XYZ file of N, CA and C in Angstrom:
810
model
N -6.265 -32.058 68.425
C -6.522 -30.938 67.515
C -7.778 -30.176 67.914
N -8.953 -30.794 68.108
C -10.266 -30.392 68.717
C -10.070 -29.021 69.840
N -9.326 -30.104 70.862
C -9.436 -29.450 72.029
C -8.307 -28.343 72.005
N -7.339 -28.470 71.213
C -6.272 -27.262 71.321
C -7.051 -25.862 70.369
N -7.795 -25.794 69.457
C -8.277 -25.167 68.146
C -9.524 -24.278 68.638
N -10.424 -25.622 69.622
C -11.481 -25.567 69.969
C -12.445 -25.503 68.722
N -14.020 -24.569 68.095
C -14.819 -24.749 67.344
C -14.736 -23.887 66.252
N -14.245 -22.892 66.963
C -13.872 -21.374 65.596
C -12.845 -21.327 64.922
N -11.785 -22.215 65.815
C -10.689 -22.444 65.367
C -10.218 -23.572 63.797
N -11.124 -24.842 64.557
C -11.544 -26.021 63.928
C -12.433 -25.592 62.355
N -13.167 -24.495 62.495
C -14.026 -23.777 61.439
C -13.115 -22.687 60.428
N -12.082 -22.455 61.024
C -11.754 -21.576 60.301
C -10.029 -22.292 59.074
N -10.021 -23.591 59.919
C -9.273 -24.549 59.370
C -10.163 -24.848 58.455
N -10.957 -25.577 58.713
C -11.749 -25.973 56.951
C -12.141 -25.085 56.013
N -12.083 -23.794 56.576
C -12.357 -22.856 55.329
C -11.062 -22.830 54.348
N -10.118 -23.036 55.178
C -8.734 -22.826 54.342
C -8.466 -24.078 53.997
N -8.651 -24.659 54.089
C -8.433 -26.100 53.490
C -9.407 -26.430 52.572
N -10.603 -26.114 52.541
C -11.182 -26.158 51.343
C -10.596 -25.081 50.088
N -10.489 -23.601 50.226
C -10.004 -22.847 49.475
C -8.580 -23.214 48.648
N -7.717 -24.504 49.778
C -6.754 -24.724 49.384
C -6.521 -26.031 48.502
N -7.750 -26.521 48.819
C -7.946 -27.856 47.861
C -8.717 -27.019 46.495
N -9.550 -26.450 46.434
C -9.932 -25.583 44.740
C -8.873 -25.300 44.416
N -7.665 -24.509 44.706
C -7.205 -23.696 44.592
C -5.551 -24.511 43.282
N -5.564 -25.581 44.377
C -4.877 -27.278 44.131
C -5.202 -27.992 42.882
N -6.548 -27.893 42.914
C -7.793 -28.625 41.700
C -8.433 -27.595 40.563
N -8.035 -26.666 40.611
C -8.673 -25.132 39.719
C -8.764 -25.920 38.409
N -7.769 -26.991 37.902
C -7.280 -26.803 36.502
C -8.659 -28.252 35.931
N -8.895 -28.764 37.044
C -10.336 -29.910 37.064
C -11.650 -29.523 37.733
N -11.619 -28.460 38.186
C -13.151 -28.198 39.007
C -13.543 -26.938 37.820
N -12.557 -25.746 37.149
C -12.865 -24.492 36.690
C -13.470 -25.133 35.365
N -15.199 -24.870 35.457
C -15.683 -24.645 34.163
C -15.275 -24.385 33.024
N -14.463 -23.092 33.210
C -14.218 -22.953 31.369
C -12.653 -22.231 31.703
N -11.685 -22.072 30.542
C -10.536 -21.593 30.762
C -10.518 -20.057 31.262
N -9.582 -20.009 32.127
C -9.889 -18.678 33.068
C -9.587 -17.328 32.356
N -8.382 -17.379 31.280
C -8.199 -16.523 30.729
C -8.482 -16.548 29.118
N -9.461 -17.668 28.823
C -10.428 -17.030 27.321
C -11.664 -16.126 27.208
N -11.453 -14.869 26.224
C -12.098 -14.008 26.596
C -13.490 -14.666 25.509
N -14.752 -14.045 25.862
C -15.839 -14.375 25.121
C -16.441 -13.240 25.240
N -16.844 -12.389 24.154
C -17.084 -10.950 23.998
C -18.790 -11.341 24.054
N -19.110 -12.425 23.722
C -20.892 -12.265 23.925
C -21.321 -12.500 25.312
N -20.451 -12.707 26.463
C -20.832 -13.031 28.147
C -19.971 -11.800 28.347
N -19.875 -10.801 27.622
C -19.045 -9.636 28.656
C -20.228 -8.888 29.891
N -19.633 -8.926 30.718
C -20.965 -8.402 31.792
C -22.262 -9.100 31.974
N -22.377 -10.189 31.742
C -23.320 -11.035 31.353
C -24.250 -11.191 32.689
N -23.660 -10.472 34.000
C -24.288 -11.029 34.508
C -24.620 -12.898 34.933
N -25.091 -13.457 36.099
C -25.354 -14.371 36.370
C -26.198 -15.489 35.821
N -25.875 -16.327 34.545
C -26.567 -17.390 33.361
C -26.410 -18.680 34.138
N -27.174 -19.564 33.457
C -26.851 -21.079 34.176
C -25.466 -21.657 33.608
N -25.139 -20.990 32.339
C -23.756 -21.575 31.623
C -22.646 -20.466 32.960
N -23.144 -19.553 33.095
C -22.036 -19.165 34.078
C -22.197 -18.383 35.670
N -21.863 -18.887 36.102
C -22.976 -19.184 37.776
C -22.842 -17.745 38.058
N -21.988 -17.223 38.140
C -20.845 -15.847 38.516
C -21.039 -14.636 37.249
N -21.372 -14.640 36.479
C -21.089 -14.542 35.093
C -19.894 -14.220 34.228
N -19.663 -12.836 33.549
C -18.186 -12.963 33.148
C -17.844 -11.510 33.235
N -16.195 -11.225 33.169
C -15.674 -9.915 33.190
C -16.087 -8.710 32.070
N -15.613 -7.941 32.073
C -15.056 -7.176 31.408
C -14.769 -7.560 29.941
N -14.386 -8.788 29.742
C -13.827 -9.689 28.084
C -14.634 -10.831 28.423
N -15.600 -11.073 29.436
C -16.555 -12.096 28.731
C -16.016 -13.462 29.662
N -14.804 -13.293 30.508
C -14.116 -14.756 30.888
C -14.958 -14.911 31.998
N -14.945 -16.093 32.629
C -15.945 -16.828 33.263
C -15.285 -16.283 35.120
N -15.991 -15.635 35.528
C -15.303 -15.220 36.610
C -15.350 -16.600 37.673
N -16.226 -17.249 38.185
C -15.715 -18.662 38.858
C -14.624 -19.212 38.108
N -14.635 -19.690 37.527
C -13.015 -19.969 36.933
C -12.138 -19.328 37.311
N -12.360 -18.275 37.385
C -11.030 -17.147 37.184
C -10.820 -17.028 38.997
N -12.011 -17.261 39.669
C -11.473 -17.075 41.263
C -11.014 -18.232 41.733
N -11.078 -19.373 41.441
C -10.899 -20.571 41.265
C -9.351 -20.753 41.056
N -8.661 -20.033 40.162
C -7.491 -19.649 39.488
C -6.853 -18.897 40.469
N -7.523 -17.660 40.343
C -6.770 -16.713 41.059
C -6.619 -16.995 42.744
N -7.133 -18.319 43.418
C -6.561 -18.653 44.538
C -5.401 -18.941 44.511
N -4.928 -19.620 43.512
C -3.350 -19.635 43.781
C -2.357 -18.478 43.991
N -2.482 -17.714 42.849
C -1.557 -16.476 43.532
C -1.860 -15.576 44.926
N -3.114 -15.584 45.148
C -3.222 -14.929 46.261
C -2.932 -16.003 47.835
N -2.609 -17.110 47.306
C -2.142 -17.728 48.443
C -0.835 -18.141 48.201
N -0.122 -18.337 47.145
C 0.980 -18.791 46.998
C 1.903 -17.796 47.522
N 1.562 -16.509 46.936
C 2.768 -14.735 47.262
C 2.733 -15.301 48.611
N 1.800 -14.682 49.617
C 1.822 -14.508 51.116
C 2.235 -16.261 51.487
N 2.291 -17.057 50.865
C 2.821 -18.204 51.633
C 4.372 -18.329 51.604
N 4.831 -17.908 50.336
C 6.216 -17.695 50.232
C 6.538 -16.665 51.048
N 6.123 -15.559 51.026
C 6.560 -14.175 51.726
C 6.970 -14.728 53.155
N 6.082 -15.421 53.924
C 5.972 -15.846 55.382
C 7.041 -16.677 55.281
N 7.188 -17.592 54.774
C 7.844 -18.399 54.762
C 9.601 -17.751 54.455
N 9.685 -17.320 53.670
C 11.078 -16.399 53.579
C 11.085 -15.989 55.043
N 10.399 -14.616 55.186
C 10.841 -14.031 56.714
C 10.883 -14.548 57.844
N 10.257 -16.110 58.136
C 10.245 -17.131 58.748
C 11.317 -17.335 59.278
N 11.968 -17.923 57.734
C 13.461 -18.892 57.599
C 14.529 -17.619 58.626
N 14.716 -16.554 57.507
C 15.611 -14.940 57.508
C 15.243 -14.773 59.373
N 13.904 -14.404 59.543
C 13.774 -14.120 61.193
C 13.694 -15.125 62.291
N 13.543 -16.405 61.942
C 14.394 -17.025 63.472
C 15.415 -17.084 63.096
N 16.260 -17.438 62.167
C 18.165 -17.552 61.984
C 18.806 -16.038 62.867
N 17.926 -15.283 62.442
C 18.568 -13.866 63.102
C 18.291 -13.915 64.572
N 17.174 -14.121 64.735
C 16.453 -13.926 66.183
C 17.529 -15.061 67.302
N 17.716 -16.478 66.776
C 18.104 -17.369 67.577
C 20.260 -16.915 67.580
N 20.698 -16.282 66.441
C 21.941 -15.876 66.502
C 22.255 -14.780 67.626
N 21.164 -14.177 67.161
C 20.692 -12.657 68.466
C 20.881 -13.090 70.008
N 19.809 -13.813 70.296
C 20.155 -14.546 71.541
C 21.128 -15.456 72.323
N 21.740 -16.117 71.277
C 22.659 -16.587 71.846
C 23.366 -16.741 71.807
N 24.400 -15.456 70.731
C 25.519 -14.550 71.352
C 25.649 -13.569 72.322
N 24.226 -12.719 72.145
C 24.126 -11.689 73.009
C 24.992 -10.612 72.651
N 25.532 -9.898 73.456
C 26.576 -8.201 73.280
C 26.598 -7.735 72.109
N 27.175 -7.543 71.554
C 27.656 -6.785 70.087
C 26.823 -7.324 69.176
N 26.757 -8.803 68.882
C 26.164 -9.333 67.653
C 24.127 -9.236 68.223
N 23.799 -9.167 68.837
C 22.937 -9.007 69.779
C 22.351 -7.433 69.351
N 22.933 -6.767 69.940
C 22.344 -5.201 69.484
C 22.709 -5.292 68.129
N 23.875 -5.469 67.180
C 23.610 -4.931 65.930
C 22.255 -5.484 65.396
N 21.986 -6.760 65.227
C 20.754 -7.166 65.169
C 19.495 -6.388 65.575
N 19.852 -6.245 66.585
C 18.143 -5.272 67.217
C 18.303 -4.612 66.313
N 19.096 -3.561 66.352
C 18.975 -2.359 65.724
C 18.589 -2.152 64.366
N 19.009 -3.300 63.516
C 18.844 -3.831 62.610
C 17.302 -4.264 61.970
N 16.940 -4.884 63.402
C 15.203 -5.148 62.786
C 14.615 -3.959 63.307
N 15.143 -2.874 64.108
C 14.269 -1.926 64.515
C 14.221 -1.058 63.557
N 15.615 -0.567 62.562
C 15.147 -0.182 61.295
C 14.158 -0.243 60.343
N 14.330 -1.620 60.242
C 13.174 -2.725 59.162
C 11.689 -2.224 59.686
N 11.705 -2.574 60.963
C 10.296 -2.473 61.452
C 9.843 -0.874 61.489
N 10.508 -0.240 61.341
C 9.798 1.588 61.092
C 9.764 1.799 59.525
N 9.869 0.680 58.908
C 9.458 0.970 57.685
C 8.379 0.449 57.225
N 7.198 0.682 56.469
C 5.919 -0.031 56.220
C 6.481 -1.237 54.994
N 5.255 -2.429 55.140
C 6.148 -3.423 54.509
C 5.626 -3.403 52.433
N 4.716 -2.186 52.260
C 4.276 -1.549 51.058
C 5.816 -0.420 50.900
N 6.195 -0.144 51.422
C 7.118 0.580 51.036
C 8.308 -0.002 50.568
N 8.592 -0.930 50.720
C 9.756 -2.339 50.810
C 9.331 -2.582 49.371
N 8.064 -3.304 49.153
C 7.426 -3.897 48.345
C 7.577 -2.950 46.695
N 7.430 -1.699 47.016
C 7.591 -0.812 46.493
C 9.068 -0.486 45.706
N 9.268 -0.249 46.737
C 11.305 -0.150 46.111
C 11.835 -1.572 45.204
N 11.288 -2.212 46.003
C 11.765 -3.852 44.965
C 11.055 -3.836 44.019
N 10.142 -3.644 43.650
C 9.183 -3.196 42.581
C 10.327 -2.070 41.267
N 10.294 -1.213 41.814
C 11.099 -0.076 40.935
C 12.594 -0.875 40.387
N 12.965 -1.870 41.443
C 14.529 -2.087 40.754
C 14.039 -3.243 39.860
N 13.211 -4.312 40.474
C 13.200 -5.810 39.581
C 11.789 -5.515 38.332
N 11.253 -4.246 38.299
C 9.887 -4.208 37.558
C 8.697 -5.190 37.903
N 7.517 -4.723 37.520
C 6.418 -5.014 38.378
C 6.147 -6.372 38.237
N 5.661 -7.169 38.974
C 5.581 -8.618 38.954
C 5.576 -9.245 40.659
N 5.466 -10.688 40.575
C 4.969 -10.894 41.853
C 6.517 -11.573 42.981
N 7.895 -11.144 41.742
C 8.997 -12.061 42.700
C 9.446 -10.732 43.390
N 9.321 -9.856 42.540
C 9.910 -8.731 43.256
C 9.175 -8.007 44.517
N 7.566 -8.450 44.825
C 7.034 -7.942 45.473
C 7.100 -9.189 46.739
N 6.851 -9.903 46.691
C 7.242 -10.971 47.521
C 8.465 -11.137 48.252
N 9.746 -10.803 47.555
C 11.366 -10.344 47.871
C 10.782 -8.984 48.952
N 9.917 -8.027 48.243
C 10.194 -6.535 49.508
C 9.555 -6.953 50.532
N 8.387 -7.894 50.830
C 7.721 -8.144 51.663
C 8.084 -8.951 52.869
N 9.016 -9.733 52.247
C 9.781 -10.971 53.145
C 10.489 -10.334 54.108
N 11.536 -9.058 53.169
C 12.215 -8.178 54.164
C 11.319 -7.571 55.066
N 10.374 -6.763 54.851
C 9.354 -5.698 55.446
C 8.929 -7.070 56.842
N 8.393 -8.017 56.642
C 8.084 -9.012 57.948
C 8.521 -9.680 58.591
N 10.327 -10.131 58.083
C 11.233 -10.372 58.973
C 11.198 -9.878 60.465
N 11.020 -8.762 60.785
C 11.163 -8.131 61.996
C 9.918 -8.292 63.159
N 9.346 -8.710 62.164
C 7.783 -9.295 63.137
C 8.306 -10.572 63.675
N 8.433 -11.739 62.850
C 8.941 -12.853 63.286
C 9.855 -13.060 64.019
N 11.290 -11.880 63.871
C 12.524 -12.174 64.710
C 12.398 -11.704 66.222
N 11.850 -10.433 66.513
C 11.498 -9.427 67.596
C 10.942 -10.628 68.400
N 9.739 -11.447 68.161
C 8.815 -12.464 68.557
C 9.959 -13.763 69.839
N 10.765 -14.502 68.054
C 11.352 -15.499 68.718
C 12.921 -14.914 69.449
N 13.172 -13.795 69.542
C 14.521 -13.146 69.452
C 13.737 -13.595 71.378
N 12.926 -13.009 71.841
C 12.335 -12.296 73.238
C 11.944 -13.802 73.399
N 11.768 -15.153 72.974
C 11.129 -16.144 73.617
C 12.446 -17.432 73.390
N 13.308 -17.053 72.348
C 15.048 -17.702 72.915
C 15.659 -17.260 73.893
N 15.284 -15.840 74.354
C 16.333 -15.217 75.434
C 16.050 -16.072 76.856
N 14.675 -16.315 77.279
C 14.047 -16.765 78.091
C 14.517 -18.613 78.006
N 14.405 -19.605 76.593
C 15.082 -19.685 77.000
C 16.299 -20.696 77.107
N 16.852 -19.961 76.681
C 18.558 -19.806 77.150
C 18.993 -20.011 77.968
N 17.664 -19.391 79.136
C 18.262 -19.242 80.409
C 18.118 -20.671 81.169
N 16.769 -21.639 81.051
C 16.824 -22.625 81.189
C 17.813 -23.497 81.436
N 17.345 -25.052 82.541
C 18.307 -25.648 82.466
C 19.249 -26.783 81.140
N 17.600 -27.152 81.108
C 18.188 -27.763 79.824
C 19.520 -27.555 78.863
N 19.208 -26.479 78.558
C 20.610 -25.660 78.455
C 21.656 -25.352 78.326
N 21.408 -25.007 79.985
C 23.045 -25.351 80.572
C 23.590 -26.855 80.429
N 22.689 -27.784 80.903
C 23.151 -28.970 80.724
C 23.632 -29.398 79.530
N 22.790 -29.384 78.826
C 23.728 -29.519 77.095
C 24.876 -29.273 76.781
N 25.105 -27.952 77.444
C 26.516 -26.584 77.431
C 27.418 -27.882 78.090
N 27.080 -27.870 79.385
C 28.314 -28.759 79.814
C 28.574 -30.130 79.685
N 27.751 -30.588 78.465
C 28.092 -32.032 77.904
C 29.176 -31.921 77.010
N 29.446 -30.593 76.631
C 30.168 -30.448 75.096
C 29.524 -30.281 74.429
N 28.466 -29.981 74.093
C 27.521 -29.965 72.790
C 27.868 -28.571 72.091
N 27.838 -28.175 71.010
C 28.483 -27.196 70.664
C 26.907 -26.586 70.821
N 27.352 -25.061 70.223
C 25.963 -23.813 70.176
C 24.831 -24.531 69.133
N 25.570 -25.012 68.027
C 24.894 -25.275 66.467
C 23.760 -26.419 66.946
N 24.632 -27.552 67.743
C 23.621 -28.818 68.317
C 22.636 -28.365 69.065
N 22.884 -27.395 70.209
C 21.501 -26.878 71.121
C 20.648 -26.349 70.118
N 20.955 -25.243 69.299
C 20.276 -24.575 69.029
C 19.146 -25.643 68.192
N 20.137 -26.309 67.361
C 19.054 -26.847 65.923
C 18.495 -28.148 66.791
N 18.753 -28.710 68.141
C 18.224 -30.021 68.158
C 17.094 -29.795 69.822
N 17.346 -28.466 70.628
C 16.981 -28.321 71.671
C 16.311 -27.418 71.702
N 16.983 -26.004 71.502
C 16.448 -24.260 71.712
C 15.219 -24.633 70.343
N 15.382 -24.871 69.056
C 14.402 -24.874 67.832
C 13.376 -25.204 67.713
N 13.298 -26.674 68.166
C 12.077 -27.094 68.726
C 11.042 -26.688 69.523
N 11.808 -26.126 70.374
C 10.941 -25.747 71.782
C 10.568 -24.650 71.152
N 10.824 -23.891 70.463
C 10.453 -22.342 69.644
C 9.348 -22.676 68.577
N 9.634 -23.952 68.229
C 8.827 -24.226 66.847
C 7.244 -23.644 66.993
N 6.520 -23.874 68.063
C 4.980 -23.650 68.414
C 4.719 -22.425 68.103
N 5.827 -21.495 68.861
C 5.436 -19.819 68.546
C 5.353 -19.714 67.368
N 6.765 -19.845 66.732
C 6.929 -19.247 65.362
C 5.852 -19.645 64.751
N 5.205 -20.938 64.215
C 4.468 -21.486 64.058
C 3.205 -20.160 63.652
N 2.666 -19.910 65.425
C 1.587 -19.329 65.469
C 1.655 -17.988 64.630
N 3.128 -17.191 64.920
C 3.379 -15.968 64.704
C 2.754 -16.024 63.188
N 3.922 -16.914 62.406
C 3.895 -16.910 60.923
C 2.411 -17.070 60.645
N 1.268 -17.892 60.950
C 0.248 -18.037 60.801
C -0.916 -16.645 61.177
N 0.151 -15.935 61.826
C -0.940 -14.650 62.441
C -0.370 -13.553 60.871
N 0.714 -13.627 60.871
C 1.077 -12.725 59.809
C 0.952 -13.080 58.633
N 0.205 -14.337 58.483
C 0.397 -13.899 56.957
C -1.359 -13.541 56.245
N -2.546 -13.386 57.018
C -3.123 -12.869 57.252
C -3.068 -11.178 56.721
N -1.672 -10.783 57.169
C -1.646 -9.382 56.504
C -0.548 -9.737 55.557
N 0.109 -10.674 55.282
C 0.341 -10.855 53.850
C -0.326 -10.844 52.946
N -1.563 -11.591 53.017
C -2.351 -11.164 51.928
C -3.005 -10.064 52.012
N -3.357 -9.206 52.495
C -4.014 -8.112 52.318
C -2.971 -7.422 51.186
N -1.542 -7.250 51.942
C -0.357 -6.448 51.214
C -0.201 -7.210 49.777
N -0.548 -8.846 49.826
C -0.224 -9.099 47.814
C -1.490 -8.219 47.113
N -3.100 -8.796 48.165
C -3.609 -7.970 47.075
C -4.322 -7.127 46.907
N -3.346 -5.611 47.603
C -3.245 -4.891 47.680
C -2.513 -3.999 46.816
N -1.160 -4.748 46.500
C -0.052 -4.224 45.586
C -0.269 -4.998 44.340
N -1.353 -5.885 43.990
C -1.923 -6.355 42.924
C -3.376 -5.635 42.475
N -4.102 -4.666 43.028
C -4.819 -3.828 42.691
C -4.395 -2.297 42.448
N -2.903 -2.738 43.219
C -2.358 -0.642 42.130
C -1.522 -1.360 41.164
N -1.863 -2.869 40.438
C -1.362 -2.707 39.181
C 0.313 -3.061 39.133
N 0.698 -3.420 40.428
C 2.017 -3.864 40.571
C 2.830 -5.245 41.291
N 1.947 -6.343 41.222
C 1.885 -7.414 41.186
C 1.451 -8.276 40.733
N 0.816 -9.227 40.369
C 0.036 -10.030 39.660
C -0.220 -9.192 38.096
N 0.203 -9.890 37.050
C 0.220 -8.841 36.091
C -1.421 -9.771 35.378
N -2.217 -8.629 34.683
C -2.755 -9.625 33.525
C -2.537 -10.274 32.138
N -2.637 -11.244 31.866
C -4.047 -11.763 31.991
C -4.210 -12.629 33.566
N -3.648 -13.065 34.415
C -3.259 -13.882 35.139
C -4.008 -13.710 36.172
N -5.252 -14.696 36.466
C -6.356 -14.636 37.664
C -5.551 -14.647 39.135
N -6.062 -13.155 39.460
C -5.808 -13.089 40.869
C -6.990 -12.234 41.665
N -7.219 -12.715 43.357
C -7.872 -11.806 43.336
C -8.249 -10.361 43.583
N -7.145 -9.783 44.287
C -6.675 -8.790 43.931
C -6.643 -7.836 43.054
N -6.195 -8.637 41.716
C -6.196 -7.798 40.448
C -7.913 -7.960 40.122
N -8.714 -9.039 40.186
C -9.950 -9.220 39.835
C -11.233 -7.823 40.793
N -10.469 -7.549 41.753
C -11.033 -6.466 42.393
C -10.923 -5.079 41.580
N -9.767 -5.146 40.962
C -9.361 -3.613 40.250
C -10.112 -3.922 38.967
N -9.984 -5.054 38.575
C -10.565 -5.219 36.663
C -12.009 -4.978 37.053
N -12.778 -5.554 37.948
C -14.359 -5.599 38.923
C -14.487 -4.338 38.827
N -13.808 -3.121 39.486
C -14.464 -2.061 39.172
C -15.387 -1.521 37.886
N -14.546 -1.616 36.883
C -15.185 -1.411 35.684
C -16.943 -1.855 35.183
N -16.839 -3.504 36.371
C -17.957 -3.935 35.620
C -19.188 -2.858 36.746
N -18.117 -3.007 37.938
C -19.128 -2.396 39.262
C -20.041 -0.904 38.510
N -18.823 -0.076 37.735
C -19.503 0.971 37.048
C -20.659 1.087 36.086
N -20.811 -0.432 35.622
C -21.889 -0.315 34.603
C -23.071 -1.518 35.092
N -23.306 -1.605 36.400
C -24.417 -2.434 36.890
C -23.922 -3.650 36.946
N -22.659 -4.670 36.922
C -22.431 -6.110 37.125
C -20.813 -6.091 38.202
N -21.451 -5.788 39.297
C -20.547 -5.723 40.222
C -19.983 -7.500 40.886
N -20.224 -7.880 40.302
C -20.119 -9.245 40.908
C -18.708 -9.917 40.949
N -17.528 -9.262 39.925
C -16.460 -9.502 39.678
C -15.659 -9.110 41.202
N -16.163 -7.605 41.187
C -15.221 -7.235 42.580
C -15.971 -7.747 43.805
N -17.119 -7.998 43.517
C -17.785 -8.248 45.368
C -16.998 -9.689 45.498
N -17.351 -11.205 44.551
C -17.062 -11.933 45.060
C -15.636 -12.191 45.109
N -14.702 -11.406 45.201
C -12.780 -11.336 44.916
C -13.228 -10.717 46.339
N -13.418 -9.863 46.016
C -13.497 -9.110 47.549
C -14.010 -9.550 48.942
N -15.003 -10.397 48.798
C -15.518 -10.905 49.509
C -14.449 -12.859 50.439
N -13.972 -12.765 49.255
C -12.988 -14.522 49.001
C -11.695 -13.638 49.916
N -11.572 -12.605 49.719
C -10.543 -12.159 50.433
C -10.305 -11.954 51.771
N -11.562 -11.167 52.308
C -11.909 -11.372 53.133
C -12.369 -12.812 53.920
N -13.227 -13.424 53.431
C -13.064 -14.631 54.056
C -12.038 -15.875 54.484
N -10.582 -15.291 53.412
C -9.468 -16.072 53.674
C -8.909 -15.761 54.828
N -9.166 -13.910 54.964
C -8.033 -13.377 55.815
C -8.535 -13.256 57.541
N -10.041 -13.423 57.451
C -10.692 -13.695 58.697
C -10.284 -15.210 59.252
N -10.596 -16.313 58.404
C -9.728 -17.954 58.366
C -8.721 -17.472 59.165
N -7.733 -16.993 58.070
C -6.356 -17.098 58.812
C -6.386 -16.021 60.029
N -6.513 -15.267 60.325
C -6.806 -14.631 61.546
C -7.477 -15.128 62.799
N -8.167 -15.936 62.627
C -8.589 -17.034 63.383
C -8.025 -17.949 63.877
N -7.371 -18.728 62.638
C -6.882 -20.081 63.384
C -5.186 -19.325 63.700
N -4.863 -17.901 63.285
C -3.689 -17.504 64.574
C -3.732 -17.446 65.693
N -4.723 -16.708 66.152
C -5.334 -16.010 67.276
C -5.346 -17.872 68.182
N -5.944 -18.487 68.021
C -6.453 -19.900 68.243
C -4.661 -20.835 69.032
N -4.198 -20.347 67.669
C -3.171 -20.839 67.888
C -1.585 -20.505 68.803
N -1.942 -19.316 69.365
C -1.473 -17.936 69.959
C -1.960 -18.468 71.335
N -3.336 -18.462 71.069
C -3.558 -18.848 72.484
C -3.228 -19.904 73.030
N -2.954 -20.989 72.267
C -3.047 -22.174 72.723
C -1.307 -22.005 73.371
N -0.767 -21.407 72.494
C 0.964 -21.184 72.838
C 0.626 -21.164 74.327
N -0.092 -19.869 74.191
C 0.161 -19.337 76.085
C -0.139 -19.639 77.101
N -1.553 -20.436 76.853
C -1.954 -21.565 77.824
C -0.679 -22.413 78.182
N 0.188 -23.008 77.254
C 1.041 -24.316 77.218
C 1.947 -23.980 78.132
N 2.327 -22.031 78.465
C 3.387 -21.705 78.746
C 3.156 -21.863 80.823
């Protein structure tokens, strides 16, 4: 692990693994309940009863970021994980039929992919109303085409292999190579890919949870804690949106890291 990760890599794993153990533990580490409001800590500023101090209604904002790690990691973990599943099934069918079923496919994610994945997010939004299944559903579609394009171009290659062929002429049907030979050997990329993208999964949950169309309130996210933060930012207790804003950033640098890390390590292997 050391030597494949190396030190930035190795560093940017424990950031997410700590965020993901609070995040796990919110309901035993969070001081006070995330969504009771207390009108005498509204804007309160930073007290020893509250490290962070409180929103807008007084709620204890550590708590509430504490909280709101889950949705901002849960959306983009599902999202990835959908277009994951959806883009190698397509990508590995793509390759190894080839002709007809082959291009309709391309063509198919080349659609997807000229569309932004806020615009997706958007339309599913308007049919299922605002909330976080429907935005997660447009998103899965919108990043499918990242993931499939990826393993679609690293099954074709290979295919060509002997391994392969040899399988082919044992009798092994397509279904056995694919799920017990071609999958495996793919597993590392996808792996990395999904880990590079979901990086901009979260930007896009909370993103579409600060125009008010994901994460609904009362429900700690941080995202939405950036949009409610403004308010306090306007009257001298900016602390709501810096540290949401700031947690966000530090997740999405993490995960950008240990992709990149892990990307590389693919290509070295290759």
């Amino acid at each position: 692990m050391k030597a494949r990760l190396g030190p930035t890599g190795l560093a940017a794993l424990a950031v997410l693994a700590v965020v993901a153990v609070v995040s796990a533990c919110a309901p035993l580490l969070a001081p006070y309940d995330p969504n009771r409001p207390d009108l005498f800590n509204a804007l309160s500023g930073s007290t020893g009863s509250h490290l962070l101090g409180g929103d807008a209604l007084g709620r204890d904002i550590l708590s509430r970021l504490m909280f709101g790690a889950r949705t901002t990691l849960l959306g983009p973990l599902v999202t990835i994980a959908l277009s994951t599943v959806v883009g190698t099934a397509l990508a590995i069918v793509a390759a190894w039929s080839g002709g007809r079923v082959d291009a309709v496919i391309s063509r198919l994610l080349d659609v997807l992919f000229a569309v932004p994945g806020i615009v997706f997010a958007l339309v599913t939004v308007a049919v299922v109303g605002p909330g976080m299944t429907g935005v997660v559903l447009g998103l899965a579609v919108a990043y499918t085409p990242y993931v499939a394009r990826v393993v679609r171009s690293a099954a074709l290659r290979e295919r060509g292999l002997p391994y392969v062929s040899a399988a082919w002429l044992q009798g092994r049907s397509a279904v056995a190579i694919c799920g017990r030979h071609l999958l495996p050997n793919l597993r590392p990329l996808i792996t990395a890919q999904s880990v590079s993208a979901l990086g901009f999964a979260i930007i896009d949950l909370a993103a579409i949870s600060f125009l008010g169309l994901g994460v609904q309130p009362p429900a700690a996210d941080w995202g939405l804690m950036v949009k409610s933060g403004l308010d306090g930012a306007m009257r001298g207790q900016p602390m709501e949106a810096i540290s949401a804003g700031v947690l966000i950033v530090i997740v999405v640098v993490a995960v950008t890291v240990l992709g990149d890390r892990m990307g590389a390590e693919q290509g070295s292997a290759r």
